[in-house]
Short mmCIF file of N, CA, C and O in Angstrom, two decimals:
data_model
loop_
_atom_site.label_atom_id
_atom_site.label_comp_id
_atom_site.label_asym_id
_atom_site.label_seq_id
_atom_site.Cartn_x
_atom_site.Cartn_y
_atom_site.Cartn_z
N MET A 4 42.12 51.90 120.05
CA MET A 4 43.41 52.57 119.96
C MET A 4 43.60 53.44 121.19
O MET A 4 42.66 53.80 121.86
N TYR A 5 44.81 53.83 121.45
CA TYR A 5 45.12 54.68 122.60
C TYR A 5 45.94 55.86 122.15
O TYR A 5 46.58 55.84 121.10
N GLU A 6 45.88 56.90 122.94
CA GLU A 6 46.68 58.10 122.68
C GLU A 6 48.08 57.89 123.23
O GLU A 6 48.26 57.26 124.26
N PRO A 7 49.11 58.44 122.58
CA PRO A 7 50.45 58.34 123.15
C PRO A 7 50.50 59.08 124.49
O PRO A 7 49.92 60.15 124.64
N ASN A 8 51.16 58.45 125.46
CA ASN A 8 51.31 59.03 126.80
C ASN A 8 49.95 59.42 127.39
O ASN A 8 49.78 60.49 127.94
N GLU A 9 49.02 58.52 127.30
CA GLU A 9 47.67 58.74 127.82
C GLU A 9 47.64 58.55 129.34
O GLU A 9 47.93 57.47 129.85
N VAL A 10 47.32 59.60 130.08
CA VAL A 10 47.23 59.52 131.54
C VAL A 10 45.95 58.78 131.89
O VAL A 10 44.86 59.18 131.48
N LEU A 11 46.08 57.70 132.65
CA LEU A 11 44.94 56.88 133.02
C LEU A 11 44.42 57.20 134.42
O LEU A 11 43.22 57.20 134.65
N GLN A 12 45.34 57.44 135.37
CA GLN A 12 44.97 57.72 136.76
C GLN A 12 46.03 58.58 137.41
O GLN A 12 47.20 58.51 137.05
N THR A 13 45.60 59.34 138.40
CA THR A 13 46.53 60.01 139.31
C THR A 13 46.10 59.64 140.71
O THR A 13 44.95 59.85 141.09
N LEU A 14 47.02 59.04 141.46
CA LEU A 14 46.74 58.57 142.81
C LEU A 14 47.51 59.41 143.81
O LEU A 14 48.69 59.71 143.59
N THR A 15 46.87 59.78 144.91
CA THR A 15 47.55 60.51 145.97
C THR A 15 47.21 59.85 147.30
O THR A 15 46.17 59.20 147.44
N GLY A 16 48.10 60.00 148.25
CA GLY A 16 47.84 59.45 149.57
C GLY A 16 49.11 59.33 150.38
O GLY A 16 50.14 59.92 150.06
N ARG A 17 49.00 58.54 151.43
CA ARG A 17 50.13 58.27 152.31
C ARG A 17 50.49 56.81 152.20
O ARG A 17 49.60 55.95 152.15
N GLY A 18 51.78 56.53 152.16
CA GLY A 18 52.24 55.15 152.04
C GLY A 18 53.64 55.01 152.62
O GLY A 18 54.07 55.83 153.43
N HIS A 19 54.33 53.98 152.16
CA HIS A 19 55.68 53.69 152.63
C HIS A 19 56.56 53.36 151.43
O HIS A 19 56.11 52.75 150.47
N VAL A 20 57.81 53.74 151.53
CA VAL A 20 58.79 53.36 150.52
C VAL A 20 59.93 52.64 151.23
O VAL A 20 60.32 53.02 152.34
N SER A 21 60.44 51.59 150.59
CA SER A 21 61.51 50.81 151.21
C SER A 21 62.44 50.28 150.13
O SER A 21 62.10 50.21 148.95
N ALA A 22 63.64 49.92 150.57
CA ALA A 22 64.64 49.29 149.71
C ALA A 22 65.44 48.34 150.58
O ALA A 22 65.52 48.52 151.80
N GLU A 23 66.01 47.34 149.95
CA GLU A 23 66.79 46.36 150.69
C GLU A 23 67.93 47.04 151.45
O GLU A 23 68.67 47.85 150.90
N GLY A 24 68.02 46.73 152.73
CA GLY A 24 69.08 47.28 153.57
C GLY A 24 68.80 48.67 154.10
O GLY A 24 69.65 49.25 154.77
N CYS A 25 67.62 49.22 153.80
CA CYS A 25 67.26 50.57 154.25
C CYS A 25 66.00 50.50 155.11
O CYS A 25 65.16 49.63 154.92
N GLU A 26 65.88 51.45 156.02
CA GLU A 26 64.67 51.52 156.82
C GLU A 26 63.51 52.02 155.95
O GLU A 26 63.70 52.81 155.03
N THR A 27 62.32 51.56 156.28
CA THR A 27 61.11 52.00 155.59
C THR A 27 60.81 53.45 155.97
O THR A 27 60.99 53.85 157.11
N VAL A 28 60.37 54.23 154.98
CA VAL A 28 60.09 55.65 155.19
C VAL A 28 58.62 55.93 154.87
O VAL A 28 58.12 55.52 153.82
N ARG A 29 57.95 56.64 155.77
CA ARG A 29 56.59 57.10 155.50
C ARG A 29 56.65 58.26 154.52
O ARG A 29 57.50 59.15 154.67
N VAL A 30 55.75 58.24 153.54
CA VAL A 30 55.74 59.29 152.52
C VAL A 30 54.32 59.68 152.17
O VAL A 30 53.38 58.92 152.38
N ARG A 31 54.19 60.86 151.62
CA ARG A 31 53.00 61.27 150.89
C ARG A 31 53.37 61.10 149.43
O ARG A 31 54.47 61.48 149.03
N TYR A 32 52.47 60.54 148.64
CA TYR A 32 52.81 60.27 147.24
C TYR A 32 51.80 60.88 146.28
O TYR A 32 50.65 61.12 146.62
N ARG A 33 52.29 61.11 145.10
CA ARG A 33 51.46 61.46 143.93
C ARG A 33 51.98 60.59 142.81
O ARG A 33 53.14 60.72 142.39
N VAL A 34 51.15 59.64 142.37
CA VAL A 34 51.54 58.67 141.35
C VAL A 34 50.69 58.91 140.11
O VAL A 34 49.46 58.92 140.19
N VAL A 35 51.34 59.09 138.98
CA VAL A 35 50.65 59.24 137.70
C VAL A 35 50.84 57.93 136.93
O VAL A 35 51.97 57.50 136.69
N ILE A 36 49.73 57.28 136.59
CA ILE A 36 49.75 56.05 135.80
C ILE A 36 49.40 56.44 134.37
O ILE A 36 48.36 57.07 134.13
N GLU A 37 50.26 56.07 133.45
CA GLU A 37 49.96 56.39 132.05
C GLU A 37 50.36 55.24 131.14
O GLU A 37 51.11 54.35 131.54
N ARG A 38 49.83 55.29 129.95
CA ARG A 38 50.15 54.29 128.94
C ARG A 38 51.12 54.93 127.96
O ARG A 38 50.83 55.97 127.39
N ARG A 39 52.26 54.29 127.79
CA ARG A 39 53.27 54.74 126.82
C ARG A 39 53.53 53.60 125.85
O ARG A 39 54.01 52.54 126.26
N GLN A 40 53.23 53.81 124.62
CA GLN A 40 53.43 52.80 123.58
C GLN A 40 52.84 51.47 123.98
O GLN A 40 53.43 50.41 123.82
N GLY A 41 51.64 51.51 124.59
CA GLY A 41 50.92 50.31 124.95
C GLY A 41 51.31 49.68 126.27
O GLY A 41 50.76 48.67 126.67
N ILE A 42 52.26 50.26 126.98
CA ILE A 42 52.74 49.72 128.26
C ILE A 42 52.36 50.68 129.38
O ILE A 42 52.51 51.89 129.24
N LEU A 43 51.88 50.14 130.51
CA LEU A 43 51.57 50.98 131.66
C LEU A 43 52.85 51.32 132.42
O LEU A 43 53.67 50.43 132.71
N VAL A 44 53.03 52.60 132.71
CA VAL A 44 54.17 53.07 133.50
C VAL A 44 53.65 54.03 134.56
O VAL A 44 52.57 54.60 134.43
N ALA A 45 54.44 54.19 135.60
CA ALA A 45 54.09 55.13 136.67
C ALA A 45 55.28 56.05 136.93
O ALA A 45 56.43 55.65 136.77
N HIS A 46 54.96 57.26 137.34
CA HIS A 46 55.99 58.21 137.77
C HIS A 46 55.32 59.18 138.72
O HIS A 46 54.10 59.25 138.80
N GLY A 47 56.11 59.90 139.47
CA GLY A 47 55.51 60.86 140.38
C GLY A 47 56.47 61.36 141.42
O GLY A 47 57.69 61.33 141.22
N THR A 48 55.91 61.83 142.54
CA THR A 48 56.71 62.41 143.60
C THR A 48 56.37 61.78 144.94
O THR A 48 55.26 61.31 145.17
N LEU A 49 57.37 61.80 145.81
CA LEU A 49 57.23 61.35 147.19
C LEU A 49 57.70 62.48 148.09
O LEU A 49 58.70 63.13 147.78
N ILE A 50 57.00 62.70 149.17
CA ILE A 50 57.44 63.68 150.16
C ILE A 50 57.60 62.95 151.48
O ILE A 50 56.67 62.31 151.96
N GLY A 51 58.80 63.01 152.03
CA GLY A 51 59.11 62.33 153.28
C GLY A 51 60.38 62.92 153.87
O GLY A 51 60.88 63.94 153.42
N SER A 52 60.91 62.26 154.84
CA SER A 52 62.13 62.71 155.49
C SER A 52 63.33 62.57 154.56
O SER A 52 63.60 61.49 154.02
N HIS A 53 64.08 63.66 154.37
CA HIS A 53 65.28 63.60 153.53
C HIS A 53 66.26 62.56 154.06
O HIS A 53 66.82 61.78 153.29
N ALA A 54 66.44 62.53 155.39
CA ALA A 54 67.37 61.57 155.99
C ALA A 54 66.94 60.13 155.72
O ALA A 54 67.78 59.25 155.54
N GLY A 55 65.65 59.87 155.66
CA GLY A 55 65.16 58.54 155.37
C GLY A 55 65.18 58.20 153.89
O GLY A 55 65.47 57.07 153.49
N LEU A 56 64.88 59.18 153.04
CA LEU A 56 64.83 58.95 151.59
C LEU A 56 66.22 58.84 150.96
O LEU A 56 66.37 58.13 149.97
N ARG A 57 67.21 59.51 151.52
CA ARG A 57 68.54 59.52 150.89
C ARG A 57 69.13 58.13 150.71
O ARG A 57 69.60 57.79 149.61
N PRO A 58 69.13 57.25 151.72
CA PRO A 58 69.67 55.90 151.49
C PRO A 58 68.90 55.12 150.42
O PRO A 58 69.48 54.37 149.65
N ILE A 59 67.60 55.34 150.35
CA ILE A 59 66.78 54.67 149.34
C ILE A 59 67.10 55.20 147.96
O ILE A 59 67.16 54.46 146.97
N TRP A 60 67.35 56.50 147.85
CA TRP A 60 67.71 57.14 146.58
C TRP A 60 69.01 56.54 146.04
O TRP A 60 69.19 56.41 144.83
N LEU A 61 69.91 56.14 146.93
CA LEU A 61 71.19 55.58 146.51
C LEU A 61 71.07 54.13 146.04
O LEU A 61 72.00 53.61 145.43
N GLU A 62 69.95 53.48 146.32
CA GLU A 62 69.72 52.09 145.90
C GLU A 62 69.00 52.08 144.54
O GLU A 62 68.14 52.92 144.29
N PRO A 63 69.33 51.12 143.67
CA PRO A 63 68.70 51.11 142.34
C PRO A 63 67.24 50.65 142.35
O PRO A 63 66.47 51.04 141.48
N ASP A 64 66.86 49.83 143.31
CA ASP A 64 65.50 49.28 143.33
C ASP A 64 64.84 49.54 144.67
O ASP A 64 65.43 49.31 145.72
N SER A 65 63.59 50.00 144.62
CA SER A 65 62.83 50.21 145.85
C SER A 65 61.36 49.90 145.57
O SER A 65 60.96 49.65 144.44
N VAL A 66 60.57 49.92 146.62
CA VAL A 66 59.16 49.57 146.53
C VAL A 66 58.33 50.64 147.21
O VAL A 66 58.64 51.04 148.33
N LEU A 67 57.29 51.09 146.53
CA LEU A 67 56.32 52.02 147.10
C LEU A 67 55.07 51.23 147.42
O LEU A 67 54.52 50.55 146.55
N ARG A 68 54.63 51.29 148.67
CA ARG A 68 53.37 50.67 149.09
C ARG A 68 52.33 51.77 149.21
O ARG A 68 52.50 52.71 149.99
N LEU A 69 51.27 51.66 148.43
CA LEU A 69 50.20 52.64 148.45
C LEU A 69 49.27 52.38 149.62
O LEU A 69 49.26 51.28 150.19
N LYS A 70 48.43 53.35 149.94
CA LYS A 70 47.48 53.19 151.05
C LYS A 70 46.51 52.05 150.82
O LYS A 70 45.97 51.49 151.75
N THR A 71 46.31 51.66 149.58
CA THR A 71 45.42 50.56 149.23
C THR A 71 46.09 49.20 149.40
O THR A 71 45.46 48.17 149.23
N GLY A 72 47.40 49.21 149.68
CA GLY A 72 48.15 47.97 149.80
C GLY A 72 48.84 47.56 148.52
O GLY A 72 49.65 46.63 148.51
N ARG A 73 48.53 48.24 147.42
CA ARG A 73 49.20 47.93 146.16
C ARG A 73 50.68 48.24 146.25
O ARG A 73 51.09 49.16 146.96
N ARG A 74 51.45 47.51 145.48
CA ARG A 74 52.91 47.65 145.47
C ARG A 74 53.34 48.13 144.09
O ARG A 74 52.86 47.62 143.08
N VAL A 75 54.24 49.11 144.07
CA VAL A 75 54.80 49.60 142.81
C VAL A 75 56.31 49.55 142.94
O VAL A 75 56.89 50.16 143.84
N ASP A 76 56.98 48.80 142.04
CA ASP A 76 58.44 48.77 142.02
C ASP A 76 58.92 50.06 141.37
O ASP A 76 58.48 50.40 140.26
N ILE A 77 59.80 50.78 142.07
CA ILE A 77 60.23 52.10 141.59
C ILE A 77 61.74 52.28 141.74
O ILE A 77 62.41 51.51 142.42
N ALA A 78 62.24 53.32 141.11
CA ALA A 78 63.59 53.82 141.32
C ALA A 78 63.47 55.32 141.54
O ALA A 78 62.78 56.01 140.77
N LEU A 79 64.08 55.82 142.61
CA LEU A 79 64.10 57.26 142.84
C LEU A 79 65.08 57.88 141.87
O LEU A 79 66.22 57.45 141.77
N THR A 80 64.63 58.88 141.13
CA THR A 80 65.47 59.49 140.10
C THR A 80 66.04 60.83 140.52
O THR A 80 67.00 61.30 139.92
N ASP A 81 65.45 61.46 141.55
CA ASP A 81 65.94 62.75 142.01
C ASP A 81 65.50 62.94 143.46
O ASP A 81 64.46 62.42 143.86
N LEU A 82 66.31 63.65 144.21
CA LEU A 82 65.97 63.96 145.60
C LEU A 82 66.46 65.36 145.91
O LEU A 82 67.65 65.66 145.85
N VAL A 83 65.51 66.24 146.21
CA VAL A 83 65.82 67.62 146.59
C VAL A 83 65.06 67.91 147.87
O VAL A 83 63.83 67.91 147.88
N GLY A 84 65.81 68.09 148.95
CA GLY A 84 65.17 68.32 150.24
C GLY A 84 64.37 67.10 150.64
O GLY A 84 64.86 65.97 150.61
N ASP A 85 63.10 67.30 150.96
CA ASP A 85 62.22 66.22 151.38
C ASP A 85 61.38 65.66 150.23
O ASP A 85 60.48 64.85 150.46
N THR A 86 61.66 66.07 149.00
CA THR A 86 60.87 65.65 147.84
C THR A 86 61.71 64.80 146.89
O THR A 86 62.79 65.22 146.46
N ALA A 87 61.20 63.62 146.58
CA ALA A 87 61.87 62.72 145.64
C ALA A 87 60.98 62.50 144.42
O ALA A 87 59.75 62.49 144.54
N GLU A 88 61.59 62.32 143.27
CA GLU A 88 60.88 61.94 142.07
C GLU A 88 61.21 60.49 141.78
O GLU A 88 62.29 60.02 142.11
N PHE A 89 60.27 59.78 141.16
CA PHE A 89 60.49 58.36 140.87
C PHE A 89 59.87 57.96 139.56
O PHE A 89 59.02 58.65 139.01
N GLU A 90 60.31 56.79 139.07
CA GLU A 90 59.73 56.13 137.90
C GLU A 90 59.55 54.66 138.24
O GLU A 90 60.34 54.10 139.00
N SER A 91 58.52 54.04 137.67
CA SER A 91 58.32 52.62 137.91
C SER A 91 59.39 51.82 137.16
O SER A 91 59.90 52.25 136.14
N THR A 92 59.71 50.65 137.72
CA THR A 92 60.73 49.80 137.11
C THR A 92 60.18 48.43 136.74
O THR A 92 60.85 47.67 136.06
N GLY A 93 58.99 48.11 137.19
CA GLY A 93 58.44 46.79 136.93
C GLY A 93 57.09 46.89 136.24
O GLY A 93 56.61 47.96 135.91
N VAL A 94 56.50 45.72 136.07
CA VAL A 94 55.17 45.63 135.46
C VAL A 94 54.13 46.14 136.46
O VAL A 94 54.16 45.78 137.63
N LEU A 95 53.23 46.97 136.00
CA LEU A 95 52.15 47.47 136.85
C LEU A 95 50.96 46.53 136.71
O LEU A 95 50.42 46.38 135.61
N ALA A 96 50.57 45.92 137.81
CA ALA A 96 49.45 45.00 137.77
C ALA A 96 48.28 45.61 138.59
O ALA A 96 48.50 46.23 139.61
N GLY A 97 47.09 45.42 138.13
CA GLY A 97 45.92 45.87 138.87
C GLY A 97 45.60 47.33 138.74
O GLY A 97 44.81 47.86 139.50
N PHE A 98 46.17 48.02 137.79
CA PHE A 98 45.86 49.43 137.59
C PHE A 98 45.05 49.53 136.33
O PHE A 98 44.56 50.29 135.81
#
């Protein structure tokens, strides 16, 4: 059995975030991987250039590439200054 909203991992590092039609932005990330009702989800924060993150924030789908090369499909949910918050939008594989 599992606990509701069980945090499995917290990942930090430097990576890239991109969205179709937008330039790729270098970011520092903090990703929390947790299990919610039996499904793996991710959420966290990105720190990067506001000018670079803003166009990505306006797009519904984006991709975070971790320093390990793993890919997480995300949506930016908030952007204040150089800090963005995000939630995963796809299936998390390999976590």
